[in-house]
mmCIF file of C-alpha atoms and ligand atoms in Angstrom:
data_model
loop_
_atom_site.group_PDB
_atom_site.id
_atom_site.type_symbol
_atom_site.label_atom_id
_atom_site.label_comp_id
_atom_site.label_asym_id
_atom_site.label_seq_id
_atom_site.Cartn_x
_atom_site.Cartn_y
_atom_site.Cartn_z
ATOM 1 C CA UNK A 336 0.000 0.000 0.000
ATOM 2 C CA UNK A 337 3.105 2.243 -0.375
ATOM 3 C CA UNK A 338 3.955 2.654 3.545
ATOM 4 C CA UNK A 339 7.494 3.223 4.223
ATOM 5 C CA UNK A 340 8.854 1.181 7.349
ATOM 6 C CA UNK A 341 10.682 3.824 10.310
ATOM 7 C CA UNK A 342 12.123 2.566 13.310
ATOM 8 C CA UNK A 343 12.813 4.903 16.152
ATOM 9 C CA UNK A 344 14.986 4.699 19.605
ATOM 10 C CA UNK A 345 13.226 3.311 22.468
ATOM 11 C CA UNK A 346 15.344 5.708 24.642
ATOM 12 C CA UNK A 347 12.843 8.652 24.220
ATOM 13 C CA UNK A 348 12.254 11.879 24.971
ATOM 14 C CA UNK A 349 9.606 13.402 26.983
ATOM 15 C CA UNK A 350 8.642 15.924 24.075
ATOM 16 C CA UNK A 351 8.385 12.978 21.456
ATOM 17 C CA UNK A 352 6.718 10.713 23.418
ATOM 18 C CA UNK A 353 3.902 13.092 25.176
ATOM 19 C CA UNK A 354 4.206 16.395 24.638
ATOM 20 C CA UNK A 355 4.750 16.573 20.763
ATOM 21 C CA UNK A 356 1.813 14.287 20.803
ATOM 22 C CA UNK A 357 -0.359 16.911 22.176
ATOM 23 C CA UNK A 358 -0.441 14.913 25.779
ATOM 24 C CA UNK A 359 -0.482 17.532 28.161
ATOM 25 C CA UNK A 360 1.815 17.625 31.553
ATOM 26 C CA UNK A 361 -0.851 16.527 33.977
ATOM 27 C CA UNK A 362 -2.049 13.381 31.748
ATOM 28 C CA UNK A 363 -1.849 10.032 33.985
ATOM 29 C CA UNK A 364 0.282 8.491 31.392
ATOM 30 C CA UNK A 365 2.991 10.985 32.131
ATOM 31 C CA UNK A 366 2.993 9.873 35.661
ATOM 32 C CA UNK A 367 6.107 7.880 36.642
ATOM 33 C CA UNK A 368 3.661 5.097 37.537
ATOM 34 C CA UNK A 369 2.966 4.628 34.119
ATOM 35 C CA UNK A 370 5.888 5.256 32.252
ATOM 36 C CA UNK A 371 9.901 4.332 32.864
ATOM 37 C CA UNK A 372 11.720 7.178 33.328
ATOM 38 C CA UNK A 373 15.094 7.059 33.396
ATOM 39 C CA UNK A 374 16.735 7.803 36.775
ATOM 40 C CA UNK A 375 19.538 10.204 35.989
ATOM 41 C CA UNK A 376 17.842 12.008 33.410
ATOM 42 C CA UNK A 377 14.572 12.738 33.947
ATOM 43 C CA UNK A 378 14.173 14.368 30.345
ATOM 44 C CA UNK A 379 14.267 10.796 29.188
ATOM 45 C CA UNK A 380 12.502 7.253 29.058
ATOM 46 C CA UNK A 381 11.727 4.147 27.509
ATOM 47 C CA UNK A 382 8.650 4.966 24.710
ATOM 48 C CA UNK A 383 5.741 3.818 26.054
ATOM 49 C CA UNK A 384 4.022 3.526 22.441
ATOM 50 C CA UNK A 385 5.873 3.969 19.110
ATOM 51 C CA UNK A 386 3.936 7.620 18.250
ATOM 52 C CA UNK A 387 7.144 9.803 19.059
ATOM 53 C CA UNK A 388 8.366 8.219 15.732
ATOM 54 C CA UNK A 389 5.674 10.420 14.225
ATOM 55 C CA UNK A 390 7.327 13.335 15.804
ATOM 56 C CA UNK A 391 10.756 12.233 14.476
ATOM 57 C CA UNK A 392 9.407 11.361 11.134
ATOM 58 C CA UNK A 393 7.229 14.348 10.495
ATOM 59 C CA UNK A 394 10.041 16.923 12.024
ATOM 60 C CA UNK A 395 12.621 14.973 9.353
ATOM 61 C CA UNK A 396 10.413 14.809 6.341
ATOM 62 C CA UNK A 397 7.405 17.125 4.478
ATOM 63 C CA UNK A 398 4.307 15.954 3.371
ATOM 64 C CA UNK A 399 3.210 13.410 1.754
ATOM 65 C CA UNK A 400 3.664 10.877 4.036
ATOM 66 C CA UNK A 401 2.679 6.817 4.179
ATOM 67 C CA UNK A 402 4.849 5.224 7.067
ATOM 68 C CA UNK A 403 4.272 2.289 9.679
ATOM 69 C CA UNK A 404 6.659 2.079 12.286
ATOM 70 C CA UNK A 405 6.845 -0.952 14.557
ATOM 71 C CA UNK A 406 8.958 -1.995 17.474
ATOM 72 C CA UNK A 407 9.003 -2.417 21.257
ATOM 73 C CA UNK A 408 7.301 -0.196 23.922
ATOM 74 C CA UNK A 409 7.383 -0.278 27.298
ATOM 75 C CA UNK A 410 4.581 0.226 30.070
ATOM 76 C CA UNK A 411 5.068 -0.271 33.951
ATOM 77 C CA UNK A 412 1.977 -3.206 34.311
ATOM 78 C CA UNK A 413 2.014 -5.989 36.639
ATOM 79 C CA UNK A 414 2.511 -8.878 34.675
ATOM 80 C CA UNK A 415 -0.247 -11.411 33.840
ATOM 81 C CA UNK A 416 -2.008 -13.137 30.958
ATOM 82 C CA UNK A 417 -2.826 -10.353 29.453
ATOM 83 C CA UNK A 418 -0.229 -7.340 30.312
ATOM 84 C CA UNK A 419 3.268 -7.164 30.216
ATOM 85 C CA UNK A 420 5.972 -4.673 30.758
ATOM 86 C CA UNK A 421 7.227 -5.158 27.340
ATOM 87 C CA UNK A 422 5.367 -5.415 24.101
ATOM 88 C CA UNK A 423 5.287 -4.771 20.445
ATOM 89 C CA UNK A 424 3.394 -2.126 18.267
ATOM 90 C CA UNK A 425 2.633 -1.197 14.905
ATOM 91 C CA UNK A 426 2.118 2.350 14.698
ATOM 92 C CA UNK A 427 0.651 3.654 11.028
ATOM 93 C CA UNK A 428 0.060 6.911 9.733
ATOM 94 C CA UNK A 429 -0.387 9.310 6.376
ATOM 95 C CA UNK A 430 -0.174 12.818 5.727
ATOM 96 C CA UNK A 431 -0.838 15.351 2.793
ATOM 97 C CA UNK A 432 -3.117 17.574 1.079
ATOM 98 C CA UNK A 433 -6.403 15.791 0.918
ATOM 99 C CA UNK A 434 -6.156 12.783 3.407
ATOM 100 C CA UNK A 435 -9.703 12.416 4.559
ATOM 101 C CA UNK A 436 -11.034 9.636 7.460
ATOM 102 C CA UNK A 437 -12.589 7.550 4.560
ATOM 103 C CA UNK A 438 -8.985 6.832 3.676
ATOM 104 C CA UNK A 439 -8.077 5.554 7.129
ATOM 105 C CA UNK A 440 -11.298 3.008 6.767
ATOM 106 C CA UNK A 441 -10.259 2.388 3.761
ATOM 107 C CA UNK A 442 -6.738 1.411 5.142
ATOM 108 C CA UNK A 443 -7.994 -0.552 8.117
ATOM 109 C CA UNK A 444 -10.494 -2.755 6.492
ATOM 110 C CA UNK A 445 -7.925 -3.678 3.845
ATOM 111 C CA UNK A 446 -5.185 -4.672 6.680
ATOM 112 C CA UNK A 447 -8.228 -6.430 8.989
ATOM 113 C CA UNK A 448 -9.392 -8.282 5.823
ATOM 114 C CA UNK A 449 -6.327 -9.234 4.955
ATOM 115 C CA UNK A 450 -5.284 -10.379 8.872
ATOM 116 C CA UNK A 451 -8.777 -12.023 9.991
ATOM 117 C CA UNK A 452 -10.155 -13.395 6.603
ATOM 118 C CA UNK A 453 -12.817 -11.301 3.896
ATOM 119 C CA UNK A 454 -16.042 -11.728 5.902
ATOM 120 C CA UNK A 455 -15.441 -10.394 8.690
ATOM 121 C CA UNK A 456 -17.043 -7.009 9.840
ATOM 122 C CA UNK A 457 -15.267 -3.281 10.828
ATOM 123 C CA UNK A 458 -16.754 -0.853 13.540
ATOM 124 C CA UNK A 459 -15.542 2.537 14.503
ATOM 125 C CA UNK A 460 -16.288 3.462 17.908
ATOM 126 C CA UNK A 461 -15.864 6.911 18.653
ATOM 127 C CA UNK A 462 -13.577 7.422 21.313
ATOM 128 C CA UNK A 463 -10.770 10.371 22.613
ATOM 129 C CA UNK A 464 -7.182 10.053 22.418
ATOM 130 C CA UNK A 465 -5.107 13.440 22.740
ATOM 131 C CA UNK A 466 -3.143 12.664 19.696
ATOM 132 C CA UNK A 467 -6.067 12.430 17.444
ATOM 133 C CA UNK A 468 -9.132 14.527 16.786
ATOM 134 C CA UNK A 469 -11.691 12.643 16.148
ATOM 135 C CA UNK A 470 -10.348 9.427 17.385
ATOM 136 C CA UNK A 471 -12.126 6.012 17.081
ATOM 137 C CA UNK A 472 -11.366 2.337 18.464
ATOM 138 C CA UNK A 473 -11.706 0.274 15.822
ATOM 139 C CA UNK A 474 -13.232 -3.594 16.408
ATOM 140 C CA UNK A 475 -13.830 -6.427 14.397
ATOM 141 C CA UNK A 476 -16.869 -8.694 14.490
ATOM 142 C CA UNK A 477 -15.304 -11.623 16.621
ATOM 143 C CA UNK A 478 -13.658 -14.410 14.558
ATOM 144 C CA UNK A 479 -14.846 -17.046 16.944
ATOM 145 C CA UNK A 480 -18.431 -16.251 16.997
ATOM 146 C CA UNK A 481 -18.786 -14.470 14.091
ATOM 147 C CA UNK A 482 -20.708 -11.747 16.278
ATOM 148 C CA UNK A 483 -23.147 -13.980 17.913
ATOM 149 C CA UNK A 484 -21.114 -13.459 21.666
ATOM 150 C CA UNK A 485 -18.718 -15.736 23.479
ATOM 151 C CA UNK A 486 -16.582 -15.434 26.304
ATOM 152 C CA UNK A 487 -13.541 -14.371 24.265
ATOM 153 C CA UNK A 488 -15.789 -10.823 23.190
ATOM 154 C CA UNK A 489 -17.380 -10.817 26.178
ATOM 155 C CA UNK A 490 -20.720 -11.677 24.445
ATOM 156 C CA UNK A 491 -20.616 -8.281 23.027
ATOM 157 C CA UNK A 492 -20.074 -10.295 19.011
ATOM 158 C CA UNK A 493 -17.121 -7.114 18.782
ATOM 159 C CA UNK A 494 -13.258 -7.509 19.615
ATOM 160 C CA UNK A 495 -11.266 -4.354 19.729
ATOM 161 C CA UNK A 496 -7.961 -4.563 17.587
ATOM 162 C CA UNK A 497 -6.914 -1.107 17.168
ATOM 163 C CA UNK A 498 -6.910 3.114 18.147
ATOM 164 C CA UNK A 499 -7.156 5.400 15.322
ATOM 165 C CA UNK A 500 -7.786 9.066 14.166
ATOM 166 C CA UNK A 501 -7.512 12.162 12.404
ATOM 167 C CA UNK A 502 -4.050 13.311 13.512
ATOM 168 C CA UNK A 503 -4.584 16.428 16.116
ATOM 169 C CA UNK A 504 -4.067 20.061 14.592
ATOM 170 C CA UNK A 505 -1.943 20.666 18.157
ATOM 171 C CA UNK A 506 0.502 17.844 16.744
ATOM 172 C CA UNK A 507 1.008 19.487 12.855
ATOM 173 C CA UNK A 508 1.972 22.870 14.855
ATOM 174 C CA UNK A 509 4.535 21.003 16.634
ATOM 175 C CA UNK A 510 6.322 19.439 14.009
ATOM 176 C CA UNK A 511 5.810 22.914 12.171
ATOM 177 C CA UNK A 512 3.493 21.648 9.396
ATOM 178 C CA UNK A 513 0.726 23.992 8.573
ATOM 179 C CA UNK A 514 -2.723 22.061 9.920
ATOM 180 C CA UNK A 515 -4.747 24.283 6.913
ATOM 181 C CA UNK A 516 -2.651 23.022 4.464
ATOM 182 C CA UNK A 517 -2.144 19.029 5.803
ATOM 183 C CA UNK A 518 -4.534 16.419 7.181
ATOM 184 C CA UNK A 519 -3.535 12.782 8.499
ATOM 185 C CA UNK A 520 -4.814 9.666 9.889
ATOM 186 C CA UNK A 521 -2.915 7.583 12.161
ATOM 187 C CA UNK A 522 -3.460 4.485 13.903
ATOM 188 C CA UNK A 523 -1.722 1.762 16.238
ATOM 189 C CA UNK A 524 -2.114 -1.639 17.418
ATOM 190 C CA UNK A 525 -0.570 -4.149 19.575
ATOM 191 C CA UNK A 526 0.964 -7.027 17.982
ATOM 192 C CA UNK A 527 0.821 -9.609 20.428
ATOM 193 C CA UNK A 528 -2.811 -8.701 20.619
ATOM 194 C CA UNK A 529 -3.417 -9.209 17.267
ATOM 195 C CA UNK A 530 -1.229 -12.503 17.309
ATOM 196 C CA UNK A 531 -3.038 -13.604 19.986
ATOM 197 C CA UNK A 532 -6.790 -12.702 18.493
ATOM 198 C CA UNK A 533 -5.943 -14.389 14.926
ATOM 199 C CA UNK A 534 -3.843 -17.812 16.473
ATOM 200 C CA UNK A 535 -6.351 -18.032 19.494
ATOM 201 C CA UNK A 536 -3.431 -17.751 22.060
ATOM 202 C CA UNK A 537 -4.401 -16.728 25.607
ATOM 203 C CA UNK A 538 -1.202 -15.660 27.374
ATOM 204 C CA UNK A 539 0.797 -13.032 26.255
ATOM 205 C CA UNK A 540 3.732 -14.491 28.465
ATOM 206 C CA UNK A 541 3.808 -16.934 25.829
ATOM 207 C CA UNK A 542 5.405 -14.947 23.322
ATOM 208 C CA UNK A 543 8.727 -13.956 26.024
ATOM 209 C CA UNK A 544 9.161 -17.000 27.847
ATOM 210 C CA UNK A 545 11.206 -18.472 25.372
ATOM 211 C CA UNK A 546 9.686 -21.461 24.944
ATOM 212 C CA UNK A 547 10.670 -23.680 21.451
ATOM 213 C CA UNK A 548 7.546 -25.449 21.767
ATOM 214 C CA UNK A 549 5.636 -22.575 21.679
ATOM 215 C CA UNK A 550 7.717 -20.203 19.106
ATOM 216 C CA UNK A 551 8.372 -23.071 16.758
ATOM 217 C CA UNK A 552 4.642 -23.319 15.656
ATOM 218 C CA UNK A 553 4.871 -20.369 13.857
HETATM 219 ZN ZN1 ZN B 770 -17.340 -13.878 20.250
#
């Protein structure tokens, strides 16, 4: 689909990862309970998504843009089936002249058609992010029921697989792109999440424990 692939430092700033982003001081994700910051240099932590590569991308580059970025985050979460302090996103995002939300649908159903199999169903469900404006989850009717409800969608028939947006005027200014001239989408997902949604895998410790059994069958 003509994305370029950027990879970005994990050692972050605090102006790429939150404020560049449009995430303002007093957000709880800034709070050292939810992010690593590094001890000595408190000006600096591990990324806890891969959006600063956005920043570092957009500051780098002018319009247009098609890029996906993946790599490793990291979040401060007590480790169980379903969190860990270390995991993997896929961060996508486009910018130019006439990029419109029907192109960011357009995007997503492709790349959850092509992941989860031609039948299966998209939702948008509006929802706020600071980095976006408007913002939307996105789900997928659930590939076990096929929407009926089950335990694994929590009888709702919907599994959510993704954030998305319209990238935030706020974050254009900050890169120094003109927000009359440019619009964007963007979007990210987790890819153990996604793993674990299309292989029917229900422990995300799976994936780090280093198990040949387990990593062999893919
Ligand atoms: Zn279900």
């Amino acid at each position: 689909m003509g994305f370029s692939i950027v990879e970005g430092p994990e050692i972050e700033t605090e102006f790429n990862n939150f404020t560049g982003l449009n995430i303002p001081l007093d957000h709880p994700s800034r709070d050292a309970f939810d992010t690593f910051y590094l001890k000595d240099y408190s000006k600096l932590l591990l990324r806890s998504h891969t959006s600063p590569v956005q920043i570092r991308a957009m500051k780098s580059r002018k319009p247009p843009l098609a890029i996906v970025v993946p790599g490793r985050v990291y979040r401060p979460d007590a480790v169980d089936a379903s969190h860990s302090f270390m995991f993997h996103q896929i961060e996508g995002f486009m910018v130019g002249e006439n990029i419109t939300l029907g192109d960011l649908k357009g995007v997503l159903e492709f790349f959850a058609k092509g992941i989860f199999g031609q039948d299966i169903k998209m939702r948008f469900r509006p929802h706020f992010f600071p980095f976006t404006e408007p913002s939307a989850e996105v789900d997928i009717s659930c590939i076990i029921c096929k929407g009926k409800g089950c335990s694994v969608c929590g009888r709702k028939g919907w599994l959510e697989v993704l954030g998305s947006g319209m990238i935030h005027p706020n974050v254009f200014k900050n890169v120094g792109y003109d927000p009359k001239k440019y619009t964007g989408f963007a979007f990210g997902m987790g890819v153990e999440r996604i793993a674990m949604l299309k292989y029917g895998i229900n422990d995300i410790r799976l994936f780090f424990e280093n198990d040949l059994r387990f990593l062999n069958q893919f």
